[in-house]
């Protein structure tokens, strides 16, 4: 019998975890719990015999990050389904189902967010294996987490009568309740936390979408049929942009009569806020969770996250302190759920801290903006071993490169030459150029840009080994 295809949703923005989570590098790409990022942990979770090659749904803006993190794992192939724009979960799942149905409409899909923590992966996989029978019968299987406390930040599933030995019919849903309601549901024992993890065949979810959200399914079909396909990447066409932006909960889950729920206790966490990370973290004797270079004195029940420098905290309790290279968050622990409002405010005023970190990762390495002024920008560029930037040119800027360490192969116009430490080159505006690391160590260089416009979208790529040139 065919293995289950994990469909990993990688489109969340994670605004409540600002300033670590930002629009260009949201929370799933950060190591917030453990050594690996949440996305990498999710991919690894599905590397067992029960599952087939994962299908990752990612926005075009985050494709490079996903590719880089998958490459770091070196754990096997992954297919990417790339959205040209964000249209919520229903269009994304519809597109994944249409793609999978091309090969086998009765193939099982397990849809899971890429930013959750599941500490007992084997317990969860056992539940998936047992629930597969109901899904193959045409049911939509929801995985409900047995609640351990009266949580107000999660949605709940109301459990109905038994469907089979392990699952129950879904009687209803409760959105994030007030504390008295959450306590009452916990005491009654008929409600589970809604994990947002579902399993069904491609045929089943497509039938339900065609019934309850036909516009979504129609746009998804067209976007898949006219997609650009290259290696393990499927780029949905602009037809996807026409799909209504609606969640799978509103489109299908609250309307379908095919829902069953499987209770499970895999030590699941939705790490959606700093308070959730404090709750899930390993605490010291004073109830504190500290990450990075930190010193705490007379501090209790707090979360302190040091990133770019020493963070010292004294004489407080129940607070959140998060440090990054260009922003610091200080909040009461009780208000941590509202941090997303700050991120929205920053975006509305076009503050760069809402979108970019000072250090930006790319598939070939990374760059860090050291100084930005009127008509100029200074960057520190790091190219990984065997990394190779695209063959490109710019309309609005010239560039000066100085190698700090490593060995570079440089293309400027018709010239191709090698540069080492303390050597420089000037690239005039409009000249085709490329940078490659041909050494055994990282390549470090300083880039000085001069021009009337210095945005990252002033890059015209002619060749690219990371498949970033698309014509649809």
XYZ file of C-alpha atoms in Angstrom:
472
model
C 0.000 0.000 0.000
C 1.322 3.448 -0.913
C 2.892 5.502 1.840
C 1.203 8.645 3.131
C 2.336 11.904 1.554
C 3.129 14.563 4.197
C 1.966 17.950 2.897
C 3.839 20.521 4.970
C 2.358 24.011 5.142
C 5.193 26.513 5.260
C 3.419 29.823 4.745
C 2.861 31.215 8.231
C 4.086 34.713 9.072
C 4.544 34.309 12.838
C 4.091 37.988 13.701
C 3.596 37.214 17.402
C 7.219 36.069 17.532
C 8.663 39.353 16.294
C 11.512 40.455 16.331
C 12.959 36.986 15.612
C 10.165 36.092 13.185
C 9.885 38.547 10.285
C 8.126 38.626 6.944
C 11.245 37.588 5.007
C 12.222 34.865 7.512
C 9.219 33.738 9.586
C 9.286 31.623 12.714
C 9.349 28.190 11.052
C 12.855 28.932 9.768
C 14.292 29.660 13.213
C 15.671 27.311 15.887
C 13.263 28.329 18.636
C 13.235 24.931 20.335
C 16.252 22.703 19.791
C 19.231 22.963 17.451
C 17.234 22.729 14.221
C 14.596 25.125 12.934
C 10.943 24.208 13.402
C 10.695 23.567 9.663
C 13.685 21.224 9.696
C 12.287 19.366 12.698
C 8.989 18.954 10.847
C 10.688 17.548 7.734
C 12.698 15.101 9.855
C 9.558 13.990 11.703
C 8.202 12.503 8.493
C 11.333 10.624 7.455
C 10.010 7.172 8.433
C 8.737 4.189 6.472
C 5.148 5.299 7.046
C 5.583 8.385 4.882
C 6.496 9.137 1.298
C 8.593 12.050 0.063
C 7.242 15.254 1.671
C 5.522 17.925 -0.388
C 6.305 21.374 1.038
C 3.952 24.249 0.197
C 5.939 27.472 0.372
C 5.470 31.042 -0.756
C 7.773 32.217 -3.523
C 9.384 34.718 -1.116
C 10.519 31.868 1.157
C 11.469 29.287 -1.462
C 15.211 29.986 -1.173
C 15.091 29.589 2.602
C 13.237 26.293 2.353
C 15.721 24.955 -0.211
C 18.661 25.984 1.956
C 17.243 24.336 5.072
C 16.343 21.157 3.209
C 19.892 21.024 1.847
C 21.333 21.375 5.349
C 19.399 18.284 6.494
C 20.854 16.023 3.777
C 18.075 13.559 4.584
C 16.520 12.839 1.193
C 14.428 14.477 -1.515
C 11.613 16.920 -0.883
C 9.231 18.375 -3.455
C 8.349 22.065 -3.318
C 4.976 23.451 -4.367
C 5.613 27.185 -4.738
C 2.774 29.704 -4.376
C 3.124 32.933 -6.375
C 1.201 34.762 -3.626
C -0.364 34.039 -0.230
C -3.983 32.838 -0.514
C -4.544 31.089 2.863
C -4.786 27.359 3.520
C -7.746 26.251 1.381
C -6.185 27.205 -1.999
C -2.834 25.757 -0.907
C -4.371 22.415 0.095
C -6.507 22.383 -3.053
C -3.399 22.829 -5.212
C -1.553 20.058 -3.345
C -4.503 17.709 -3.800
C -4.758 18.502 -7.520
C -1.036 17.795 -7.936
C -1.177 14.502 -6.016
C -4.344 13.439 -7.858
C -2.454 13.595 -11.165
C -0.685 10.410 -10.086
C -3.268 8.835 -7.772
C -6.456 10.549 -6.548
C -6.811 7.944 -3.792
C -3.396 8.670 -2.301
C -3.480 9.708 1.358
C -2.341 13.223 2.260
C -1.373 14.260 5.772
C -1.523 18.059 5.983
C 0.545 19.534 8.813
C 1.887 22.981 9.738
C 5.663 23.328 9.665
C 5.925 25.389 12.857
C 4.620 22.994 15.498
C 6.606 21.011 18.054
C 5.787 17.295 18.504
C 8.105 15.756 21.059
C 6.702 12.201 20.807
C 6.778 11.749 17.045
C 6.337 7.983 17.311
C 3.101 8.401 19.282
C 1.770 10.751 16.634
C 2.797 8.437 13.785
C 1.055 5.502 15.479
C -2.158 7.536 15.522
C -1.699 8.435 11.850
C -1.188 4.785 10.923
C -4.323 3.706 12.789
C -6.399 6.547 11.344
C -5.464 5.742 7.751
C -8.337 3.259 7.432
C -10.965 5.938 8.127
C -9.303 8.327 5.684
C -9.289 5.675 2.956
C -13.024 5.237 3.570
C -13.571 8.843 2.518
C -13.424 10.522 5.922
C -11.552 13.702 6.776
C -9.479 12.846 9.832
C -8.625 15.563 12.353
C -6.012 14.968 15.032
C -7.162 16.373 18.369
C -4.712 16.874 21.218
C -5.876 15.776 24.637
C -5.781 19.013 26.661
C -3.572 19.229 29.726
C -4.862 22.601 30.931
C -7.468 25.260 30.180
C -5.713 26.904 27.225
C -7.308 30.044 25.783
C -4.958 30.421 22.817
C -6.088 27.301 20.904
C -9.223 26.268 19.066
C -11.114 23.206 20.333
C -12.840 20.223 18.689
C -16.033 18.952 20.305
C -16.052 15.147 20.263
C -19.253 13.315 19.272
C -20.192 9.632 19.051
C -17.733 6.895 18.155
C -16.925 6.295 14.499
C -14.588 3.306 14.920
C -12.213 1.908 17.516
C -9.990 4.964 17.644
C -11.923 7.884 16.161
C -15.031 9.913 16.913
C -17.374 11.999 14.848
C -16.807 15.745 15.148
C -19.741 17.465 16.875
C -18.462 21.029 16.445
C -15.686 23.548 16.872
C -14.982 26.217 19.472
C -12.663 29.091 18.587
C -10.226 30.430 21.178
C -12.432 30.502 24.285
C -12.402 32.746 27.338
C -10.892 31.151 30.417
C -14.189 30.142 32.129
C -15.311 28.359 28.961
C -11.926 26.668 28.570
C -12.043 25.468 32.166
C -15.578 24.124 31.700
C -14.568 22.221 28.564
C -11.539 20.766 30.318
C -13.713 19.563 33.189
C -16.343 18.057 30.873
C -13.749 16.050 28.960
C -15.508 16.211 25.573
C -13.178 18.679 23.853
C -9.714 18.394 22.304
C -7.251 21.021 21.175
C -7.418 21.485 17.423
C -3.909 20.751 16.138
C -4.661 21.900 12.581
C -3.370 18.550 11.275
C -5.631 16.681 8.837
C -5.552 13.481 6.786
C -7.652 12.545 3.741
C -7.305 11.253 0.218
C -6.778 13.740 -2.577
C -10.122 12.648 -4.030
C -12.004 13.298 -0.774
C -10.741 16.824 -0.174
C -11.211 17.773 -3.817
C -14.834 16.582 -3.710
C -15.477 18.618 -0.579
C -13.829 21.711 -2.017
C -15.806 21.356 -5.228
C -18.987 21.238 -3.157
C -18.266 23.982 -0.630
C -15.628 26.180 -2.297
C -15.795 25.530 -6.059
C -13.959 28.754 -6.973
C -11.011 27.687 -4.836
C -10.816 24.258 -6.433
C -11.197 25.592 -9.976
C -8.364 28.114 -9.558
C -6.141 25.487 -7.959
C -6.704 23.041 -10.826
C -5.792 25.668 -13.414
C -2.728 26.773 -11.436
C -1.443 23.190 -11.257
C -2.174 22.321 -14.889
C -0.242 25.401 -16.093
C 2.504 25.223 -13.439
C 6.190 25.544 -14.256
C 7.935 22.278 -13.317
C 11.666 21.947 -12.844
C 13.358 19.093 -10.976
C 11.586 18.825 -7.613
C 9.998 22.290 -7.774
C 6.480 22.971 -9.025
C 5.721 26.678 -9.374
C 1.996 27.389 -9.506
C 0.972 29.721 -12.303
C -0.645 33.140 -11.853
C -4.049 31.397 -11.986
C -3.466 30.770 -8.285
C -3.706 34.511 -7.626
C -7.410 34.400 -8.542
C -8.344 31.938 -5.791
C -10.369 33.350 -2.870
C -8.206 33.771 0.238
C -10.032 31.466 2.647
C -8.850 29.010 5.276
C -9.579 25.298 5.011
C -11.491 25.594 8.302
C -14.034 28.024 6.883
C -14.075 26.505 3.401
C -14.569 22.850 4.385
C -14.114 21.834 8.006
C -17.050 23.810 9.402
C -19.377 22.510 6.647
C -18.414 18.916 5.884
C -20.251 15.888 7.297
C -17.218 13.657 6.718
C -15.235 14.757 9.778
C -13.849 12.345 12.355
C -11.363 13.078 15.101
C -8.563 10.961 16.570
C -7.431 11.878 20.107
C -3.659 11.787 20.613
C -1.127 12.860 23.247
C 2.222 13.378 21.476
C 3.473 16.315 23.605
C 2.303 18.742 20.917
C 2.922 22.477 21.077
C 1.885 25.311 18.811
C 4.804 27.673 19.362
C 2.893 30.748 18.272
C 3.980 33.277 20.895
C 6.774 34.037 23.338
C 4.544 32.942 26.205
C 4.077 29.574 24.456
C 7.853 29.212 24.182
C 8.178 30.030 27.873
C 5.513 27.435 28.662
C 7.237 24.766 26.531
C 10.818 25.565 27.550
C 13.107 23.986 30.121
C 12.930 26.253 33.190
C 15.493 26.993 35.859
C 14.680 26.892 39.571
C 13.139 30.384 39.349
C 10.840 29.458 36.475
C 12.899 31.219 33.791
C 13.620 30.099 30.236
C 16.826 31.596 28.845
C 18.417 31.145 25.413
C 21.682 32.572 24.136
C 24.171 34.734 26.036
C 22.184 35.839 29.088
C 22.693 36.714 32.749
C 19.655 36.699 35.045
C 19.707 37.992 38.621
C 16.609 38.025 40.849
C 14.392 37.222 37.833
C 11.380 34.911 38.012
C 8.955 33.263 35.570
C 10.391 35.070 32.532
C 11.570 34.346 28.994
C 14.906 35.871 27.930
C 16.274 35.356 24.412
C 19.760 36.649 23.638
C 20.860 36.614 20.036
C 23.506 39.147 19.041
C 25.075 40.183 22.357
C 24.973 39.681 26.115
C 21.529 40.314 27.614
C 21.474 41.038 31.368
C 18.165 41.183 33.260
C 17.675 42.022 36.935
C 14.877 42.353 39.484
C 11.783 41.576 37.375
C 9.240 38.804 36.944
C 6.852 37.552 34.280
C 8.448 39.445 31.388
C 9.717 38.663 27.896
C 13.047 40.050 26.640
C 14.088 39.214 23.069
C 17.244 40.646 21.525
C 18.232 40.672 17.840
C 20.907 42.587 15.924
C 18.605 45.520 15.134
C 15.644 45.338 17.528
C 14.817 44.499 21.156
C 11.407 43.443 22.482
C 10.438 43.922 26.138
C 6.951 42.830 27.151
C 5.053 41.444 30.097
C 4.517 37.698 29.729
C 0.760 38.275 29.937
C 0.858 40.592 26.892
C 3.053 38.342 24.742
C 0.068 37.167 22.669
C -0.312 40.753 21.397
C 3.201 41.209 20.001
C 1.804 40.729 16.503
C 0.236 44.182 16.788
C 3.727 45.667 16.958
C 4.772 43.829 13.816
C 1.685 45.076 11.981
C 2.371 48.641 13.105
C 5.977 48.399 11.926
C 4.844 47.100 8.536
C 2.256 49.872 8.170
C 4.955 52.510 8.705
C 7.319 50.673 6.311
C 9.959 50.050 8.969
C 12.517 47.576 7.577
C 12.550 45.747 10.925
C 9.118 44.332 10.067
C 10.436 42.514 7.026
C 14.184 41.919 7.024
C 16.809 40.835 9.495
C 20.144 42.538 9.258
C 21.539 39.186 8.066
C 19.626 37.733 5.106
C 20.046 34.101 4.089
C 20.271 33.052 0.456
C 20.688 29.574 -1.140
C 24.356 30.364 -1.842
C 25.123 31.828 1.615
C 24.103 35.111 3.250
C 24.582 38.868 3.298
C 24.426 41.451 6.061
C 23.786 45.133 5.579
C 26.494 47.047 7.451
C 25.504 50.554 6.392
C 22.742 52.056 4.258
C 22.661 55.699 3.244
C 21.526 58.029 0.490
C 22.770 56.459 -2.728
C 24.990 53.794 -1.152
C 24.906 50.503 0.750
C 27.684 48.417 2.320
C 27.225 44.659 2.687
C 29.190 41.779 4.165
C 28.666 38.827 1.802
C 29.415 35.213 2.752
C 29.394 32.581 -0.008
C 29.282 28.934 1.064
C 31.770 26.411 -0.284
C 30.712 25.691 -3.903
C 28.159 28.512 -3.644
C 27.492 30.402 -6.858
C 25.488 33.573 -7.296
C 23.386 33.978 -10.415
C 24.769 35.477 -13.607
C 23.085 38.886 -13.367
C 23.128 42.611 -13.959
C 21.549 45.728 -12.405
C 19.743 48.657 -13.959
C 20.347 51.198 -11.203
C 23.565 50.458 -9.320
C 27.261 49.748 -9.681
C 29.178 47.558 -7.229
C 32.679 47.335 -5.760
C 33.801 43.957 -4.380
C 36.752 43.455 -2.005
C 37.641 39.910 -0.947
C 38.357 39.599 2.771
C 39.085 35.854 2.855
C 38.650 32.855 0.594
C 38.998 32.369 -3.124
C 36.529 33.782 -5.649
C 35.957 33.208 -9.320
C 34.564 36.461 -10.713
C 32.810 37.142 -14.003
C 32.512 40.747 -15.203
C 31.381 41.148 -18.797
C 33.636 38.969 -20.969
C 36.318 38.591 -18.282
C 36.568 35.598 -15.903
C 39.319 35.724 -13.260
C 40.247 34.597 -9.743
C 40.483 36.912 -6.711
C 41.944 36.345 -3.260
C 42.183 38.303 -0.017
C 42.758 42.079 -0.354
C 41.890 42.086 -4.071
C 39.078 44.233 -5.464
C 36.997 44.672 -8.606
C 34.571 47.317 -9.895
C 31.335 46.233 -11.635
C 29.759 49.084 -13.638
C 25.991 49.490 -13.773
C 24.551 47.225 -16.476
C 27.551 44.872 -16.708
C 26.822 41.165 -16.478
C 28.606 39.618 -13.489
C 28.813 36.573 -11.256
C 30.550 35.532 -8.016
C 31.556 31.949 -7.161
C 33.360 30.353 -4.224
C 35.976 27.973 -5.642
C 37.924 27.548 -2.396
C 37.730 25.070 0.482
C 36.442 27.644 2.999
C 33.704 30.241 3.131
C 34.247 33.253 0.897
C 33.930 36.613 2.684
C 33.833 39.927 0.872
C 32.688 43.495 1.319
C 30.352 44.884 -1.317
C 29.809 48.635 -1.765
C 26.778 49.534 -3.881
C 26.302 52.993 -5.390
C 23.238 54.081 -7.316
C 19.848 55.735 -7.428
C 18.014 52.561 -6.331
C 19.474 49.755 -4.207
C 16.535 47.369 -3.767
C 16.945 43.606 -4.057
C 14.443 43.567 -6.922
C 16.983 45.355 -9.151
C 18.507 42.002 -10.116
C 18.086 40.628 -13.643
C 19.137 36.963 -13.602
C 20.411 35.342 -16.797
C 21.576 32.001 -15.347
C 20.990 30.514 -11.908
C 21.800 27.096 -10.447
C 19.091 27.520 -7.804
C 16.264 27.653 -10.361
C 15.272 31.243 -9.590
C 14.587 32.166 -13.229
C 10.990 31.438 -14.176
C 8.913 32.163 -17.236
C 5.273 31.129 -16.892
